[in-house]
Structures are given as C-alpha cells and as structure tokens.
PDB file of C-alpha atoms in Angstrom:
ATOM      1  CA  MET A  25     -19.912  13.518 -37.934  1.00 49.00           C
ATOM      2  CA  ARG A  26     -18.867  10.011 -39.332  1.00 46.00           C
ATOM      3  CA  GLN A  27     -15.347  10.486 -37.835  1.00 50.00           C
ATOM      4  CA  GLY A  28     -16.779  11.347 -34.474  1.00 44.00           C
ATOM      5  CA  LEU A  29     -18.976   8.145 -34.529  1.00 40.00           C
ATOM      6  CA  LEU A  30     -16.001   6.072 -35.540  1.00 39.00           C
ATOM      7  CA  VAL A  31     -13.979   7.448 -32.528  1.00 38.00           C
ATOM      8  CA  LEU A  32     -16.976   6.832 -30.175  1.00 37.00           C
ATOM      9  CA  VAL A  33     -17.234   3.166 -31.349  1.00 36.00           C
ATOM     10  CA  LEU A  34     -13.412   2.778 -31.040  1.00 35.00           C
ATOM     11  CA  VAL A  35     -13.525   4.072 -27.534  1.00 36.00           C
ATOM     12  CA  LEU A  36     -16.447   1.821 -26.548  1.00 38.00           C
ATOM     13  CA  VAL A  37     -14.580  -1.313 -27.901  1.00 37.00           C
ATOM     14  CA  LEU A  38     -11.345  -0.437 -26.067  1.00 40.00           C
ATOM     15  CA  ALA A  39     -13.165   0.126 -22.861  1.00 42.00           C
ATOM     16  CA  ALA A  40     -15.193  -3.084 -23.134  1.00 42.00           C
ATOM     17  CA  GLY A  41     -12.044  -5.027 -23.933  1.00 42.00           C
ATOM     18  CA  SER A  42     -10.113  -3.603 -20.997  1.00 37.00           C
ATOM     19  CA  GLN A  43     -12.988  -4.309 -18.611  1.00 39.00           C
ATOM     20  CA  VAL A  44     -12.859  -8.075 -19.554  1.00 40.00           C
ATOM     21  CA  GLN A  45      -9.114  -8.038 -19.280  1.00 40.00           C
ATOM     22  CA  ASP A  46      -9.230  -6.212 -15.947  1.00 39.00           C
ATOM     23  CA  TRP A  47     -11.536  -8.780 -14.625  1.00 44.00           C
ATOM     24  CA  TYR A  48      -9.041 -11.714 -15.108  1.00 47.00           C
ATOM     25  CA  PRO A  49      -7.153 -11.602 -11.888  1.00 47.00           C
ATOM     26  CA  ARG A  50      -3.307 -11.588 -11.757  1.00 47.00           C
ATOM     27  CA  GLU A  51      -1.989 -14.252  -9.670  1.00 52.00           C
ATOM     28  CA  SER A  52      -2.041 -13.138  -6.042  1.00 50.00           C
ATOM     29  CA  HIS A  53       1.360 -13.104  -4.365  1.00 55.00           C
ATOM     30  CA  THR A  54      -0.331 -14.397  -1.387  1.00 69.00           C
ATOM     31  CA  LEU A  55      -1.743 -17.569  -3.055  1.00 84.00           C
ATOM     32  CA  ASN A  56      -0.132 -20.373  -1.124  1.00 91.00           C
ATOM     33  CA  TRP A  57       0.329 -23.276  -3.544  1.00 91.00           C
ATOM     34  CA  ASN A  58       1.402 -25.651  -0.841  1.00 92.00           C
ATOM     35  CA  LYS A  59      -1.973 -24.843   0.945  1.00 95.00           C
ATOM     36  CA  PHE A  60      -3.876 -25.177  -2.457  1.00 96.00           C
ATOM     37  CA  SER A  61      -2.226 -28.496  -3.041  1.00 96.00           C
ATOM     38  CA  GLY A  62      -4.053 -31.736  -2.230  1.00 96.00           C
ATOM     39  CA  PHE A  63      -7.294 -33.633  -3.154  1.00 97.00           C
ATOM     40  CA  TRP A  64     -10.356 -31.658  -4.660  1.00 97.00           C
ATOM     41  CA  TYR A  65     -13.666 -32.665  -5.700  1.00 96.00           C
ATOM     42  CA  ILE A  66     -14.788 -31.012  -8.845  1.00 95.00           C
ATOM     43  CA  LEU A  67     -18.481 -30.153  -8.250  1.00 95.00           C
ATOM     44  CA  ALA A  68     -19.370 -28.077 -11.303  1.00 95.00           C
ATOM     45  CA  VAL A  69     -18.030 -27.598 -14.816  1.00 94.00           C
ATOM     46  CA  ALA A  70     -18.616 -25.175 -17.553  1.00 94.00           C
ATOM     47  CA  THR A  71     -17.011 -25.731 -20.894  1.00 91.00           C
ATOM     48  CA  ASP A  72     -17.380 -24.595 -24.562  1.00 91.00           C
ATOM     49  CA  ALA A  73     -15.810 -27.873 -25.649  1.00 86.00           C
ATOM     50  CA  GLN A  74     -18.331 -30.048 -27.536  1.00 81.00           C
ATOM     51  CA  GLY A  75     -18.694 -33.647 -26.177  1.00 74.00           C
ATOM     52  CA  PHE A  76     -16.617 -33.014 -23.093  1.00 75.00           C
ATOM     53  CA  LEU A  77     -19.145 -34.332 -20.685  1.00 75.00           C
ATOM     54  CA  PRO A  78     -21.180 -37.621 -21.189  1.00 71.00           C
ATOM     55  CA  ALA A  79     -24.968 -37.722 -21.054  1.00 76.00           C
ATOM     56  CA  ARG A  80     -26.756 -36.678 -17.883  1.00 79.00           C
ATOM     57  CA  ASP A  81     -27.289 -40.224 -16.490  1.00 79.00           C
ATOM     58  CA  LYS A  82     -23.514 -41.032 -16.842  1.00 82.00           C
ATOM     59  CA  ARG A  83     -22.077 -37.862 -15.117  1.00 88.00           C
ATOM     60  CA  LYS A  84     -20.292 -38.147 -11.842  1.00 90.00           C
ATOM     61  CA  LEU A  85     -18.185 -35.789  -9.633  1.00 92.00           C
ATOM     62  CA  GLY A  86     -14.813 -35.224 -10.932  1.00 92.00           C
ATOM     63  CA  ALA A  87     -11.575 -34.894  -8.868  1.00 95.00           C
ATOM     64  CA  SER A  88      -8.241 -33.366  -9.019  1.00 96.00           C
ATOM     65  CA  VAL A  89      -4.954 -33.863  -7.005  1.00 96.00           C
ATOM     66  CA  ILE A  90      -2.675 -30.725  -7.216  1.00 96.00           C
ATOM     67  CA  LYS A  91       1.007 -31.024  -6.002  1.00 96.00           C
ATOM     68  CA  VAL A  92       3.878 -28.585  -6.027  1.00 94.00           C
ATOM     69  CA  ASN A  93       6.714 -30.535  -7.727  1.00 89.00           C
ATOM     70  CA  LYS A  94       9.233 -27.587  -7.174  1.00 88.00           C
ATOM     71  CA  VAL A  95       9.069 -23.903  -7.533  1.00 85.00           C
ATOM     72  CA  GLY A  96       7.258 -22.886 -10.681  1.00 89.00           C
ATOM     73  CA  GLN A  97       6.076 -26.470 -11.337  1.00 93.00           C
ATOM     74  CA  LEU A  98       2.739 -28.138 -10.604  1.00 94.00           C
ATOM     75  CA  ARG A  99       1.781 -31.823 -10.995  1.00 96.00           C
ATOM     76  CA  VAL A 100      -2.065 -31.910 -11.798  1.00 96.00           C
ATOM     77  CA  LEU A 101      -4.098 -35.147 -11.850  1.00 96.00           C
ATOM     78  CA  LEU A 102      -7.604 -34.816 -13.064  1.00 93.00           C
ATOM     79  CA  ALA A 103     -10.339 -37.530 -13.254  1.00 93.00           C
ATOM     80  CA  PHE A 104     -13.606 -37.031 -15.067  1.00 88.00           C
ATOM     81  CA  SER A 105     -16.575 -39.108 -16.040  1.00 87.00           C
ATOM     82  CA  ARG A 106     -16.241 -39.090 -19.913  1.00 80.00           C
ATOM     83  CA  LEU A 107     -18.036 -40.882 -22.633  1.00 76.00           C
ATOM     84  CA  LYS A 108     -15.940 -43.954 -22.252  1.00 80.00           C
ATOM     85  CA  GLY A 109     -16.272 -44.090 -18.423  1.00 81.00           C
ATOM     86  CA  CYS A 110     -14.037 -42.571 -15.679  1.00 88.00           C
ATOM     87  CA  GLN A 111     -10.733 -41.300 -17.155  1.00 89.00           C
ATOM     88  CA  SER A 112      -7.797 -39.636 -15.481  1.00 92.00           C
ATOM     89  CA  GLN A 113      -4.843 -37.636 -16.857  1.00 92.00           C
ATOM     90  CA  GLU A 114      -1.692 -36.323 -15.220  1.00 94.00           C
ATOM     91  CA  VAL A 115       0.195 -33.479 -16.446  1.00 95.00           C
ATOM     92  CA  ILE A 116       3.191 -31.426 -15.282  1.00 96.00           C
ATOM     93  CA  LEU A 117       2.542 -27.589 -15.611  1.00 96.00           C
ATOM     94  CA  ARG A 118       5.203 -24.889 -15.606  1.00 95.00           C
ATOM     95  CA  LYS A 119       4.670 -21.352 -14.579  1.00 92.00           C
ATOM     96  CA  ASP A 120       4.477 -18.914 -17.342  1.00 88.00           C
ATOM     97  CA  GLY A 121       7.076 -16.120 -17.015  1.00 84.00           C
ATOM     98  CA  LYS A 122       4.852 -13.381 -18.395  1.00 83.00           C
ATOM     99  CA  LYS A 123       1.206 -14.434 -17.500  1.00 82.00           C
ATOM    100  CA  PRO A 124      -0.304 -15.586 -14.186  1.00 81.00           C
ATOM    101  CA  VAL A 125      -0.940 -19.106 -15.382  1.00 87.00           C
ATOM    102  CA  PHE A 126       0.651 -22.548 -15.396  1.00 92.00           C
ATOM    103  CA  ARG A 127       0.825 -24.325 -18.843  1.00 92.00           C
ATOM    104  CA  ASN A 128       2.030 -27.342 -20.831  1.00 93.00           C
ATOM    105  CA  THR A 129       1.308 -26.622 -24.470  1.00 86.00           C
ATOM    106  CA  LEU A 130       2.850 -29.916 -25.548  1.00 89.00           C
ATOM    107  CA  LYS A 131       0.069 -31.553 -23.658  1.00 91.00           C
ATOM    108  CA  GLY A 132      -2.625 -29.105 -24.731  1.00 91.00           C
ATOM    109  CA  VAL A 133      -2.920 -27.190 -21.607  1.00 93.00           C
ATOM    110  CA  LYS A 134      -2.675 -23.494 -22.459  1.00 92.00           C
ATOM    111  CA  ALA A 135      -3.713 -22.089 -19.069  1.00 92.00           C
ATOM    112  CA  PHE A 136      -4.335 -23.334 -15.591  1.00 94.00           C
ATOM    113  CA  GLN A 137      -5.241 -20.428 -13.327  1.00 94.00           C
ATOM    114  CA  VAL A 138      -6.867 -20.255  -9.832  1.00 94.00           C
ATOM    115  CA  LEU A 139      -9.338 -17.270 -10.161  1.00 94.00           C
ATOM    116  CA  SER A 140     -10.488 -17.341  -6.526  1.00 93.00           C
ATOM    117  CA  THR A 141      -9.945 -19.536  -3.496  1.00 94.00           C
ATOM    118  CA  ASP A 142     -10.248 -19.646   0.360  1.00 94.00           C
ATOM    119  CA  TYR A 143      -8.616 -23.022   0.244  1.00 96.00           C
ATOM    120  CA  SER A 144     -11.898 -24.796   1.008  1.00 96.00           C
ATOM    121  CA  TYR A 145     -13.050 -24.092  -2.506  1.00 96.00           C
ATOM    122  CA  GLY A 146     -11.370 -22.870  -5.642  1.00 96.00           C
ATOM    123  CA  LEU A 147     -12.529 -21.510  -8.975  1.00 96.00           C
ATOM    124  CA  VAL A 148     -10.144 -22.780 -11.633  1.00 96.00           C
ATOM    125  CA  TYR A 149      -9.947 -21.542 -15.328  1.00 95.00           C
ATOM    126  CA  LEU A 150      -8.566 -24.160 -17.553  1.00 93.00           C
ATOM    127  CA  ARG A 151      -7.894 -23.252 -21.210  1.00 93.00           C
ATOM    128  CA  LEU A 152      -7.246 -26.297 -23.313  1.00 91.00           C
ATOM    129  CA  GLY A 153      -6.428 -26.744 -27.090  1.00 89.00           C
ATOM    130  CA  ARG A 154      -3.681 -26.965 -29.704  1.00 82.00           C
ATOM    131  CA  ALA A 155      -2.790 -24.420 -32.345  1.00 78.00           C
ATOM    132  CA  ALA A 156      -5.864 -22.266 -33.132  1.00 82.00           C
ATOM    133  CA  GLN A 157      -8.277 -24.411 -31.139  1.00 86.00           C
ATOM    134  CA  ASN A 158      -9.205 -23.005 -27.729  1.00 90.00           C
ATOM    135  CA  TYR A 159     -11.645 -24.405 -25.275  1.00 92.00           C
ATOM    136  CA  LYS A 160     -12.566 -22.431 -22.190  1.00 93.00           C
ATOM    137  CA  ASN A 161     -13.319 -24.508 -18.985  1.00 94.00           C
ATOM    138  CA  LEU A 162     -14.318 -23.308 -15.594  1.00 96.00           C
ATOM    139  CA  LEU A 163     -14.200 -25.828 -12.759  1.00 96.00           C
ATOM    140  CA  LEU A 164     -15.462 -25.461  -9.161  1.00 97.00           C
ATOM    141  CA  PHE A 165     -13.098 -27.224  -6.796  1.00 97.00           C
ATOM    142  CA  HIS A 166     -14.149 -28.164  -3.357  1.00 96.00           C
ATOM    143  CA  ARG A 167     -12.527 -30.046  -0.539  1.00 96.00           C
ATOM    144  CA  GLN A 168     -15.791 -31.744   0.309  1.00 94.00           C
ATOM    145  CA  ASN A 169     -18.352 -33.290  -2.048  1.00 93.00           C
ATOM    146  CA  VAL A 170     -20.908 -30.556  -1.315  1.00 92.00           C
ATOM    147  CA  SER A 171     -20.494 -26.821  -2.134  1.00 91.00           C
ATOM    148  CA  SER A 172     -21.626 -23.620  -0.391  1.00 92.00           C
ATOM    149  CA  PHE A 173     -24.133 -21.416  -1.914  1.00 94.00           C
ATOM    150  CA  GLN A 174     -21.656 -18.597  -2.100  1.00 95.00           C
ATOM    151  CA  SER A 175     -19.207 -20.664  -4.072  1.00 95.00           C
ATOM    152  CA  LEU A 176     -21.869 -21.885  -6.508  1.00 95.00           C
ATOM    153  CA  LYS A 177     -23.066 -18.261  -6.976  1.00 96.00           C
ATOM    154  CA  GLU A 178     -19.448 -17.167  -7.598  1.00 96.00           C
ATOM    155  CA  PHE A 179     -19.067 -20.030 -10.095  1.00 96.00           C
ATOM    156  CA  MET A 180     -22.240 -18.994 -12.016  1.00 96.00           C
ATOM    157  CA  ASP A 181     -21.264 -15.344 -11.967  1.00 96.00           C
ATOM    158  CA  THR A 182     -17.898 -16.170 -13.346  1.00 96.00           C
ATOM    159  CA  CYS A 183     -19.640 -18.320 -16.062  1.00 95.00           C
ATOM    160  CA  ASP A 184     -21.552 -15.281 -17.003  1.00 94.00           C
ATOM    161  CA  ILE A 185     -18.500 -13.266 -17.401  1.00 94.00           C
ATOM    162  CA  LEU A 186     -16.753 -16.078 -19.504  1.00 93.00           C
ATOM    163  CA  GLY A 187     -19.733 -16.591 -21.603  1.00 93.00           C
ATOM    164  CA  LEU A 188     -20.191 -20.180 -20.401  1.00 93.00           C
ATOM    165  CA  SER A 189     -23.557 -19.876 -18.478  1.00 88.00           C
ATOM    166  CA  LYS A 190     -25.355 -22.132 -20.994  1.00 88.00           C
ATOM    167  CA  ALA A 191     -22.746 -24.675 -20.627  1.00 87.00           C
ATOM    168  CA  ALA A 192     -22.491 -24.910 -16.911  1.00 92.00           C
ATOM    169  CA  VAL A 193     -23.310 -28.160 -15.100  1.00 91.00           C
ATOM    170  CA  ILE A 194     -23.555 -29.067 -11.489  1.00 91.00           C
ATOM    171  CA  LEU A 195     -22.382 -32.656 -11.252  1.00 92.00           C
ATOM    172  CA  PRO A 196     -24.349 -35.258  -9.460  1.00 90.00           C
ATOM    173  CA  LYS A 197     -23.062 -36.404  -5.983  1.00 89.00           C
ATOM    174  CA  ASP A 198     -21.818 -39.817  -7.282  1.00 91.00           C
ATOM    175  CA  ALA A 199     -18.170 -39.778  -6.236  1.00 92.00           C
ATOM    176  CA  SER A 200     -17.144 -43.186  -7.582  1.00 91.00           C
ATOM    177  CA  CYS A 201     -15.079 -41.644 -10.408  1.00 90.00           C
ATOM    178  CA  ALA A 202     -13.496 -39.093  -8.039  1.00 90.00           C
ATOM    179  CA  HIS A 203     -12.424 -41.713  -5.513  1.00 90.00           C
ATOM    180  CA  THR A 204     -10.267 -43.430  -8.218  1.00 90.00           C
ATOM    181  CA  ILE A 205      -7.598 -40.946  -7.650  1.00 91.00           C
ATOM    182  CA  LEU A 206      -7.745 -40.356  -3.828  1.00 83.00           C
ATOM    183  CA  PRO A 207      -4.175 -40.040  -2.584  1.00 73.00           C
TER     184      PRO A 207
END
C-alpha cells in the first residue's frame, strides 16, 4: 500500500512538472526578430525581485529598444523608473544554443525570451541573477502607451502560471522615463 502511494505521488509530481515545462514555449521558428525590433513601451511588470520598483507615486512607464546586431545576437536597451529615478541599461545578448532564450550571464541576464507577440504587443520573460540568485520578471511590451484588454489578460494569466500574480503592477501612463531612450 505504501509503495503504491509513493508511486502515485511520484507520478503526480512528474506530471505537474511536465505541465509547467510544457507551458514555456519553445522559440517559434516564425518569430521575426527584425519585425520585433524597435521601440517598445513597458506597460506592466511582474517580478519577484524585492525593491525593483519604486513607491507607487514614483512609478512611470518603462521602455525598451530591441535591435538585432547580427544573427544570434540582440542589443537590448531598457529604461525603468527606479528608486534613484529613471535608469537605463544596455546589454548585448547572445542566443543560447540549447534553449529558446537569449542571455548574457556576465551581465546577470540568464534569460530573455519572447513568450507571445503579434508585433504590436509582446510578453517578455526576463530571468535575472547571478550564481544561485534568480529573479523572474514578466514584462508587457506594447508599441503604444496603452494596451488592449486581451494583452493585459494574457499578461495576468501568465503571471498566474509563473506565480507572480501578487507582484504584478500596471504602470501609470507617465512616459517621461520611457521617452529618455526614444531612438
């Protein structure tokens, strides 16, 4: 009886683990990085990193500029309202040969992955950290400074799957920080 219970628990754990893994999409061969490139507003953020976002009254829209440097390499510029005001950071990411992500572990970017896009919006999973530290971030990119109901719903549904629902924030419409990196 005890052995049967152990087998049942093991099967349930493996099934649950494979469902979560299956959810993470593999990079679509149809994702056109040249089409995805360009300026994006960051309208919503969900993160498990403590202190990433400033107090509510100091938050502003974020922004990103994505550019294909060469095959298998992206230049990503991000601007966010942080504790010390608007801050931007640029990083060159390289395609991982085994996983559907871009990364630069020397700069603390363990994964940059587009989970979903129609090129007017994008859901971007960003995993940051060094050594054993890992921080999950989900970003809602949009070409305009307003989002559709459908893209917000997809953002919140994905937050649920990633366990980031309580950390999800829709950013206020103040685009002054975002406009600091306009191309």
